[in-house]
Amino acid sequence: MNDREFLASRFEEHRGHLKAVAYRMLGSLSEAEDAVQEAWLRLSRSDPGDVENLGGWLTTVVGRVCLDMLRARTSRREEPLEARLPDPVVSPASGPDPEQAALLADSVGLALLVVLESLTPAERLAFVLHDMFAVPFEEIAPLVGRSPGTARQLASRARRRVRGAAPVPDPDLGRQRKIVEAFIAAAHRGDFAALVSLLDPDAVLRADAGALTGGGLAEIRGAADVAGQALTFRRYSPSTAHAALVNGLAGVVNTVDGKPSAVMSFTITDGRIVEIDILADPDRLARLDLVVTD
């Protein structure tokens, strides 16, 4: 094994961790792959002999790459409401494969990723690296061009936003599945009252259909309105529901004539559905690996 092959093998040991960092930073599976690849290119152009802690070095490199990507993404936006649903990680109902499990460590549901999208790039970096991956503020500070104290403040501000907006899912997956199954069954029956009974009074439904609705993220609030929308979806888009895990939580992949039409993620707290996130953008669905749901 030559030096480059040895370096590549060491990099591969960290790939899963790096992709997990990038996914939390970017909310995009394809962009996360791009960030990890850029980290490899930077490593291959550097002198690894100068790197004492390769894992830590690569984590900060990926963080810097993602920060640049977030800032570029922000600068391209002409309208501040150009939001979209983060990419879901879809696994069989029986459980994720090892790569997906590594990507989803610490229960990174879509509800949390949606909240992270509302943070500034610097806040997101500080929160993700420190709170999720225990990177010291002394190492985060140079990435955002601030002092360690200011980096700490960025993470603290982000933490308050997350705690106030991201619901904590029920840890009992079996209970989650029963509630999701009951919701899907009620929608099929057209049972409005049953749907409302399964929803938290302040339930939120977010749907991203891409170009089908002109782009952007549609949001509906309140149990009655969410139940009504669920019945509308069922009435005008008849589909077959397949049980799946979506970012580690009980979810559904809908198909029409065998082709995926939507991925639905449910966040359940205290026995009620508090959030439903639906990705129905055909272009993005086509890029996801959904074969695992059969």
mmCIF file of C-alpha atoms in Angstrom:
data_model
loop_
_atom_site.group_PDB
_atom_site.id
_atom_site.type_symbol
_atom_site.label_atom_id
_atom_site.label_comp_id
_atom_site.label_asym_id
_atom_site.label_seq_id
_atom_site.Cartn_x
_atom_site.Cartn_y
_atom_site.Cartn_z
ATOM 1 C CA MET A 1 0.000 0.000 0.000
ATOM 2 C CA ASN A 2 1.473 3.351 -1.054
ATOM 3 C CA ASP A 3 1.131 6.598 0.907
ATOM 4 C CA ARG A 4 -1.938 7.808 -1.013
ATOM 5 C CA GLU A 5 -3.742 4.505 -0.570
ATOM 6 C CA PHE A 6 -2.948 4.570 3.149
ATOM 7 C CA LEU A 7 -4.266 8.126 3.405
ATOM 8 C CA ALA A 8 -7.433 7.146 1.509
ATOM 9 C CA SER A 9 -8.037 4.213 3.846
ATOM 10 C CA ARG A 10 -7.690 6.481 6.888
ATOM 11 C CA PHE A 11 -10.096 8.965 5.324
ATOM 12 C CA GLU A 12 -12.670 6.218 4.718
ATOM 13 C CA GLU A 13 -12.606 5.437 8.446
ATOM 14 C CA HIS A 14 -14.041 8.908 9.039
ATOM 15 C CA ARG A 15 -16.397 9.170 6.031
ATOM 16 C CA GLY A 16 -19.566 8.182 7.908
ATOM 17 C CA HIS A 17 -18.900 10.704 10.672
ATOM 18 C CA LEU A 18 -18.113 13.454 8.183
ATOM 19 C CA LYS A 19 -21.277 12.848 6.195
ATOM 20 C CA ALA A 20 -23.285 12.988 9.435
ATOM 21 C CA VAL A 21 -21.758 16.399 10.198
ATOM 22 C CA ALA A 22 -22.419 17.672 6.677
ATOM 23 C CA TYR A 23 -26.016 16.377 6.604
ATOM 24 C CA ARG A 24 -26.852 18.231 9.807
ATOM 25 C CA MET A 25 -25.226 21.361 8.455
ATOM 26 C CA LEU A 26 -26.798 21.296 5.005
ATOM 27 C CA GLY A 27 -29.987 19.224 5.200
ATOM 28 C CA SER A 28 -29.115 17.847 1.766
ATOM 29 C CA LEU A 29 -27.756 14.357 1.120
ATOM 30 C CA SER A 30 -26.173 15.250 -2.216
ATOM 31 C CA GLU A 31 -24.565 18.432 -0.885
ATOM 32 C CA ALA A 32 -23.319 16.492 2.141
ATOM 33 C CA GLU A 33 -21.568 14.082 -0.234
ATOM 34 C CA ASP A 34 -20.045 17.044 -2.074
ATOM 35 C CA ALA A 35 -18.757 18.512 1.203
ATOM 36 C CA VAL A 36 -17.172 15.204 2.207
ATOM 37 C CA GLN A 37 -15.537 14.886 -1.200
ATOM 38 C CA GLU A 38 -14.131 18.408 -0.886
ATOM 39 C CA ALA A 39 -12.679 17.450 2.491
ATOM 40 C CA TRP A 40 -10.902 14.532 0.830
ATOM 41 C CA LEU A 41 -9.492 16.807 -1.873
ATOM 42 C CA ARG A 42 -8.147 19.204 0.745
ATOM 43 C CA LEU A 43 -6.629 16.338 2.699
ATOM 44 C CA SER A 44 -4.991 14.891 -0.409
ATOM 45 C CA ARG A 45 -3.398 18.295 -1.140
ATOM 46 C CA SER A 46 -2.084 18.715 2.402
ATOM 47 C CA ASP A 47 0.760 17.166 4.366
ATOM 48 C CA PRO A 48 -0.932 14.621 6.660
ATOM 49 C CA GLY A 49 2.225 14.452 8.741
ATOM 50 C CA ASP A 50 1.285 17.863 10.134
ATOM 51 C CA VAL A 51 -2.116 16.580 11.315
ATOM 52 C CA GLU A 52 -2.078 15.147 14.842
ATOM 53 C CA ASN A 53 -5.810 14.425 15.111
ATOM 54 C CA LEU A 54 -7.089 13.472 11.666
ATOM 55 C CA GLY A 55 -10.719 13.062 12.762
ATOM 56 C CA GLY A 56 -10.801 16.475 14.404
ATOM 57 C CA TRP A 57 -9.006 18.092 11.472
ATOM 58 C CA LEU A 58 -11.452 16.604 8.958
ATOM 59 C CA THR A 59 -14.466 17.603 11.067
ATOM 60 C CA THR A 60 -13.396 21.244 11.103
ATOM 61 C CA VAL A 61 -12.605 21.129 7.376
ATOM 62 C CA VAL A 62 -16.082 19.778 6.603
ATOM 63 C CA GLY A 63 -17.540 22.417 8.906
ATOM 64 C CA ARG A 64 -15.731 25.176 7.008
ATOM 65 C CA VAL A 65 -16.821 23.761 3.628
ATOM 66 C CA CYS A 66 -20.447 23.541 4.781
ATOM 67 C CA LEU A 67 -20.335 27.064 6.191
ATOM 68 C CA ASP A 68 -19.166 28.358 2.812
ATOM 69 C CA MET A 69 -21.921 26.397 1.074
ATOM 70 C CA LEU A 70 -24.581 27.768 3.432
ATOM 71 C CA ARG A 71 -23.369 31.325 2.941
ATOM 72 C CA ALA A 72 -23.367 30.880 -0.836
ATOM 73 C CA ARG A 73 -26.867 29.401 -0.652
ATOM 74 C CA THR A 74 -28.073 32.368 1.401
ATOM 75 C CA SER A 75 -26.512 34.944 -0.921
ATOM 76 C CA ARG A 76 -28.276 33.380 -3.940
ATOM 77 C CA ARG A 77 -31.710 33.715 -2.400
ATOM 78 C CA GLU A 78 -33.724 36.593 -3.735
ATOM 79 C CA GLU A 79 -36.598 36.002 -1.327
ATOM 80 C CA PRO A 80 -36.155 35.115 2.349
ATOM 81 C CA LEU A 81 -39.020 32.588 2.283
ATOM 82 C CA GLU A 82 -37.384 30.346 -0.303
ATOM 83 C CA ALA A 83 -37.491 27.431 2.128
ATOM 84 C CA ARG A 84 -37.666 23.754 1.304
ATOM 85 C CA LEU A 85 -37.947 20.562 3.274
ATOM 86 C CA PRO A 86 -34.586 18.946 4.088
ATOM 87 C CA ASP A 87 -33.795 15.636 2.395
ATOM 88 C CA PRO A 88 -35.259 12.692 4.327
ATOM 89 C CA VAL A 89 -33.270 9.546 5.082
ATOM 90 C CA VAL A 90 -35.663 6.684 4.313
ATOM 91 C CA SER A 91 -35.085 3.196 5.717
ATOM 92 C CA PRO A 92 -37.098 -0.040 5.804
ATOM 93 C CA ALA A 93 -39.580 -0.346 8.651
ATOM 94 C CA SER A 94 -37.332 -3.129 9.994
ATOM 95 C CA GLY A 95 -34.532 -0.637 10.615
ATOM 96 C CA PRO A 96 -31.766 1.373 8.899
ATOM 97 C CA ASP A 97 -28.627 -0.135 7.417
ATOM 98 C CA PRO A 98 -25.290 0.626 9.154
ATOM 99 C CA GLU A 99 -24.545 3.631 6.935
ATOM 100 C CA GLN A 100 -27.978 5.153 7.581
ATOM 101 C CA ALA A 101 -27.692 4.418 11.300
ATOM 102 C CA ALA A 102 -24.410 6.337 11.452
ATOM 103 C CA LEU A 103 -25.940 9.207 9.518
ATOM 104 C CA LEU A 104 -28.901 9.421 11.895
ATOM 105 C CA ALA A 105 -27.112 9.014 15.226
ATOM 106 C CA ASP A 106 -28.646 11.246 17.914
ATOM 107 C CA SER A 107 -32.107 11.110 16.292
ATOM 108 C CA VAL A 108 -31.869 13.838 13.702
ATOM 109 C CA GLY A 109 -35.490 14.035 12.610
ATOM 110 C CA LEU A 110 -36.824 16.279 9.883
ATOM 111 C CA ALA A 111 -38.481 18.491 12.513
ATOM 112 C CA LEU A 112 -35.051 19.333 13.949
ATOM 113 C CA LEU A 113 -33.519 19.892 10.510
ATOM 114 C CA VAL A 114 -36.327 22.288 9.623
ATOM 115 C CA VAL A 115 -35.489 24.359 12.713
ATOM 116 C CA LEU A 116 -31.784 24.285 11.859
ATOM 117 C CA GLU A 117 -32.687 25.759 8.461
ATOM 118 C CA SER A 118 -33.935 28.874 10.282
ATOM 119 C CA LEU A 119 -30.550 29.563 11.906
ATOM 120 C CA THR A 120 -27.862 31.765 10.430
ATOM 121 C CA PRO A 121 -24.940 29.837 8.898
ATOM 122 C CA ALA A 122 -22.661 30.769 11.828
ATOM 123 C CA GLU A 123 -25.280 29.746 14.418
ATOM 124 C CA ARG A 124 -25.857 26.458 12.662
ATOM 125 C CA LEU A 125 -22.147 25.690 12.516
ATOM 126 C CA ALA A 126 -21.590 26.502 16.196
ATOM 127 C CA PHE A 127 -24.612 24.455 17.307
ATOM 128 C CA VAL A 128 -23.954 21.429 15.108
ATOM 129 C CA LEU A 129 -20.235 21.173 15.800
ATOM 130 C CA HIS A 130 -20.427 21.869 19.534
ATOM 131 C CA ASP A 131 -23.766 20.452 20.667
ATOM 132 C CA MET A 132 -23.896 17.457 18.331
ATOM 133 C CA PHE A 133 -20.221 16.598 17.907
ATOM 134 C CA ALA A 134 -18.544 18.117 20.986
ATOM 135 C CA VAL A 135 -16.082 20.261 19.027
ATOM 136 C CA PRO A 136 -14.536 22.835 21.425
ATOM 137 C CA PHE A 137 -15.408 26.486 20.892
ATOM 138 C CA GLU A 138 -11.688 27.222 20.545
ATOM 139 C CA GLU A 139 -11.741 25.196 17.312
ATOM 140 C CA ILE A 140 -15.054 26.597 16.105
ATOM 141 C CA ALA A 141 -14.053 30.251 16.607
ATOM 142 C CA PRO A 142 -11.581 30.442 13.669
ATOM 143 C CA LEU A 143 -14.168 28.927 11.326
ATOM 144 C CA VAL A 144 -16.647 31.741 11.944
ATOM 145 C CA GLY A 145 -14.001 34.452 12.382
ATOM 146 C CA ARG A 146 -15.069 35.174 15.959
ATOM 147 C CA SER A 147 -13.687 34.737 19.463
ATOM 148 C CA PRO A 148 -14.406 31.520 21.414
ATOM 149 C CA GLY A 149 -16.760 33.534 23.632
ATOM 150 C CA THR A 150 -18.738 34.749 20.629
ATOM 151 C CA ALA A 151 -18.836 31.223 19.192
ATOM 152 C CA ARG A 152 -20.274 30.071 22.510
ATOM 153 C CA GLN A 153 -22.946 32.781 22.269
ATOM 154 C CA LEU A 154 -23.828 31.668 18.720
ATOM 155 C CA ALA A 155 -24.369 28.101 19.921
ATOM 156 C CA SER A 156 -26.354 29.282 22.929
ATOM 157 C CA ARG A 157 -28.641 31.411 20.754
ATOM 158 C CA ALA A 158 -29.172 28.489 18.373
ATOM 159 C CA ARG A 159 -29.834 26.135 21.292
ATOM 160 C CA ARG A 160 -32.634 28.350 22.579
ATOM 161 C CA ARG A 161 -34.228 28.439 19.111
ATOM 162 C CA VAL A 162 -34.026 24.664 18.771
ATOM 163 C CA ARG A 163 -35.393 23.916 22.226
ATOM 164 C CA GLY A 164 -38.307 26.228 21.684
ATOM 165 C CA ALA A 165 -39.245 24.987 18.234
ATOM 166 C CA ALA A 166 -38.139 21.371 17.684
ATOM 167 C CA PRO A 167 -40.471 18.861 19.424
ATOM 168 C CA VAL A 168 -38.897 15.870 21.160
ATOM 169 C CA PRO A 169 -40.226 12.652 19.555
ATOM 170 C CA ASP A 170 -41.717 9.817 21.572
ATOM 171 C CA PRO A 171 -38.872 7.257 21.901
ATOM 172 C CA ASP A 172 -41.224 4.249 21.626
ATOM 173 C CA LEU A 173 -41.082 3.297 17.949
ATOM 174 C CA GLY A 174 -43.861 0.724 18.329
ATOM 175 C CA ARG A 175 -46.169 3.389 19.731
ATOM 176 C CA GLN A 176 -45.212 5.728 16.904
ATOM 177 C CA ARG A 177 -46.116 3.099 14.317
ATOM 178 C CA LYS A 178 -49.533 2.405 15.837
ATOM 179 C CA ILE A 179 -50.416 6.098 15.744
ATOM 180 C CA VAL A 180 -49.191 6.515 12.164
ATOM 181 C CA GLU A 181 -51.128 3.420 11.072
ATOM 182 C CA ALA A 182 -54.254 4.776 12.750
ATOM 183 C CA PHE A 183 -53.783 8.129 10.999
ATOM 184 C CA ILE A 184 -53.366 6.532 7.561
ATOM 185 C CA ALA A 185 -56.381 4.279 8.158
ATOM 186 C CA ALA A 186 -58.525 7.255 9.207
ATOM 187 C CA ALA A 187 -57.445 9.184 6.119
ATOM 188 C CA HIS A 188 -58.411 6.220 3.902
ATOM 189 C CA ARG A 189 -61.828 6.034 5.575
ATOM 190 C CA GLY A 190 -62.321 9.769 5.308
ATOM 191 C CA ASP A 191 -62.814 9.910 9.081
ATOM 192 C CA PHE A 192 -62.233 13.553 9.989
ATOM 193 C CA ALA A 193 -62.990 13.131 13.707
ATOM 194 C CA ALA A 194 -60.537 10.236 14.042
ATOM 195 C CA LEU A 195 -57.816 12.278 12.340
ATOM 196 C CA VAL A 196 -58.347 15.217 14.678
ATOM 197 C CA SER A 197 -58.222 12.917 17.714
ATOM 198 C CA LEU A 198 -54.749 11.716 16.670
ATOM 199 C CA LEU A 199 -53.378 15.223 16.177
ATOM 200 C CA ASP A 200 -52.046 17.665 18.735
ATOM 201 C CA PRO A 201 -54.294 20.778 18.809
ATOM 202 C CA ASP A 202 -51.350 22.839 17.501
ATOM 203 C CA ALA A 203 -50.201 20.264 14.945
ATOM 204 C CA VAL A 204 -48.176 21.485 11.970
ATOM 205 C CA LEU A 205 -48.138 20.033 8.464
ATOM 206 C CA ARG A 206 -45.384 21.051 6.061
ATOM 207 C CA ALA A 207 -45.436 19.966 2.428
ATOM 208 C CA ASP A 208 -42.805 20.478 -0.248
ATOM 209 C CA ALA A 209 -44.057 19.595 -3.722
ATOM 210 C CA GLY A 210 -41.381 21.489 -5.615
ATOM 211 C CA ALA A 211 -42.372 22.797 -9.033
ATOM 212 C CA LEU A 212 -45.820 21.189 -8.710
ATOM 213 C CA THR A 213 -46.859 24.090 -6.470
ATOM 214 C CA GLY A 214 -44.442 26.713 -7.699
ATOM 215 C CA GLY A 215 -41.725 25.752 -5.223
ATOM 216 C CA GLY A 216 -41.309 26.510 -1.586
ATOM 217 C CA LEU A 217 -42.640 24.981 1.580
ATOM 218 C CA ALA A 218 -46.395 25.115 2.307
ATOM 219 C CA GLU A 219 -47.336 25.082 5.989
ATOM 220 C CA ILE A 220 -50.667 24.410 7.688
ATOM 221 C CA ARG A 221 -51.326 24.745 11.439
ATOM 222 C CA GLY A 222 -54.039 23.460 13.740
ATOM 223 C CA ALA A 223 -55.527 19.965 14.097
ATOM 224 C CA ALA A 224 -58.704 20.707 12.140
ATOM 225 C CA ASP A 225 -56.884 22.272 9.186
ATOM 226 C CA VAL A 226 -54.235 19.537 9.116
ATOM 227 C CA ALA A 227 -56.923 16.834 9.190
ATOM 228 C CA GLY A 228 -58.798 18.573 6.394
ATOM 229 C CA GLN A 229 -55.641 18.762 4.297
ATOM 230 C CA ALA A 230 -54.932 15.066 4.893
ATOM 231 C CA LEU A 231 -58.391 14.232 3.540
ATOM 232 C CA THR A 232 -57.784 16.490 0.537
ATOM 233 C CA PHE A 233 -54.482 14.737 -0.208
ATOM 234 C CA ARG A 234 -56.229 11.381 -0.047
ATOM 235 C CA ARG A 235 -59.163 12.480 -2.206
ATOM 236 C CA TYR A 236 -57.122 13.966 -5.035
ATOM 237 C CA SER A 237 -54.026 11.786 -4.852
ATOM 238 C CA PRO A 238 -55.055 8.176 -4.230
ATOM 239 C CA SER A 239 -51.970 6.200 -3.284
ATOM 240 C CA THR A 240 -50.697 3.092 -1.536
ATOM 241 C CA ALA A 241 -48.936 3.632 1.793
ATOM 242 C CA HIS A 242 -45.809 1.639 2.683
ATOM 243 C CA ALA A 243 -44.471 1.657 6.239
ATOM 244 C CA ALA A 244 -40.943 3.026 6.520
ATOM 245 C CA LEU A 245 -38.598 4.800 8.866
ATOM 246 C CA VAL A 246 -38.011 8.425 7.951
ATOM 247 C CA ASN A 247 -34.984 9.829 9.753
ATOM 248 C CA GLY A 248 -35.386 7.073 12.300
ATOM 249 C CA LEU A 249 -39.046 7.803 13.061
ATOM 250 C CA ALA A 250 -42.187 5.977 11.948
ATOM 251 C CA GLY A 251 -43.189 7.245 8.538
ATOM 252 C CA VAL A 252 -44.729 6.337 5.216
ATOM 253 C CA VAL A 253 -43.723 6.200 1.575
ATOM 254 C CA ASN A 254 -46.718 6.667 -0.715
ATOM 255 C CA THR A 255 -46.705 5.196 -4.198
ATOM 256 C CA VAL A 256 -48.964 5.609 -7.217
ATOM 257 C CA ASP A 257 -48.769 2.811 -9.803
ATOM 258 C CA GLY A 258 -45.666 1.558 -8.029
ATOM 259 C CA LYS A 259 -43.801 4.867 -8.235
ATOM 260 C CA PRO A 260 -43.021 6.974 -5.145
ATOM 261 C CA SER A 261 -45.304 9.979 -4.879
ATOM 262 C CA ALA A 262 -44.483 11.237 -1.379
ATOM 263 C CA VAL A 263 -42.437 10.587 1.745
ATOM 264 C CA MET A 264 -44.242 11.394 4.997
ATOM 265 C CA SER A 265 -42.480 11.901 8.317
ATOM 266 C CA PHE A 266 -44.447 12.001 11.581
ATOM 267 C CA THR A 267 -43.215 13.531 14.826
ATOM 268 C CA ILE A 268 -45.204 12.143 17.754
ATOM 269 C CA THR A 269 -45.070 13.526 21.295
ATOM 270 C CA ASP A 270 -47.157 12.388 24.261
ATOM 271 C CA GLY A 271 -49.240 10.126 22.042
ATOM 272 C CA ARG A 272 -50.260 12.833 19.545
ATOM 273 C CA ILE A 273 -48.918 13.809 16.136
ATOM 274 C CA VAL A 274 -47.330 17.236 16.492
ATOM 275 C CA GLU A 275 -45.693 17.544 13.060
ATOM 276 C CA ILE A 276 -46.106 15.967 9.640
ATOM 277 C CA ASP A 277 -43.487 16.663 6.987
ATOM 278 C CA ILE A 278 -44.248 15.643 3.415
ATOM 279 C CA LEU A 279 -41.804 15.602 0.517
ATOM 280 C CA ALA A 280 -43.732 15.283 -2.759
ATOM 281 C CA ASP A 281 -41.277 16.926 -5.157
ATOM 282 C CA PRO A 282 -40.922 14.393 -8.035
ATOM 283 C CA ASP A 283 -37.410 15.555 -8.939
ATOM 284 C CA ARG A 284 -36.101 15.146 -5.405
ATOM 285 C CA LEU A 285 -37.935 11.862 -4.828
ATOM 286 C CA ALA A 286 -36.261 10.464 -7.935
ATOM 287 C CA ARG A 287 -32.861 11.125 -6.353
ATOM 288 C CA LEU A 288 -33.680 9.250 -3.134
ATOM 289 C CA ASP A 289 -33.068 5.539 -2.619
ATOM 290 C CA LEU A 290 -36.599 4.375 -1.867
ATOM 291 C CA VAL A 291 -36.262 0.739 -2.938
ATOM 292 C CA VAL A 292 -35.843 -0.164 0.736
ATOM 293 C CA THR A 293 -39.508 0.490 1.472
ATOM 294 C CA ASP A 294 -40.957 -2.584 -0.258
#
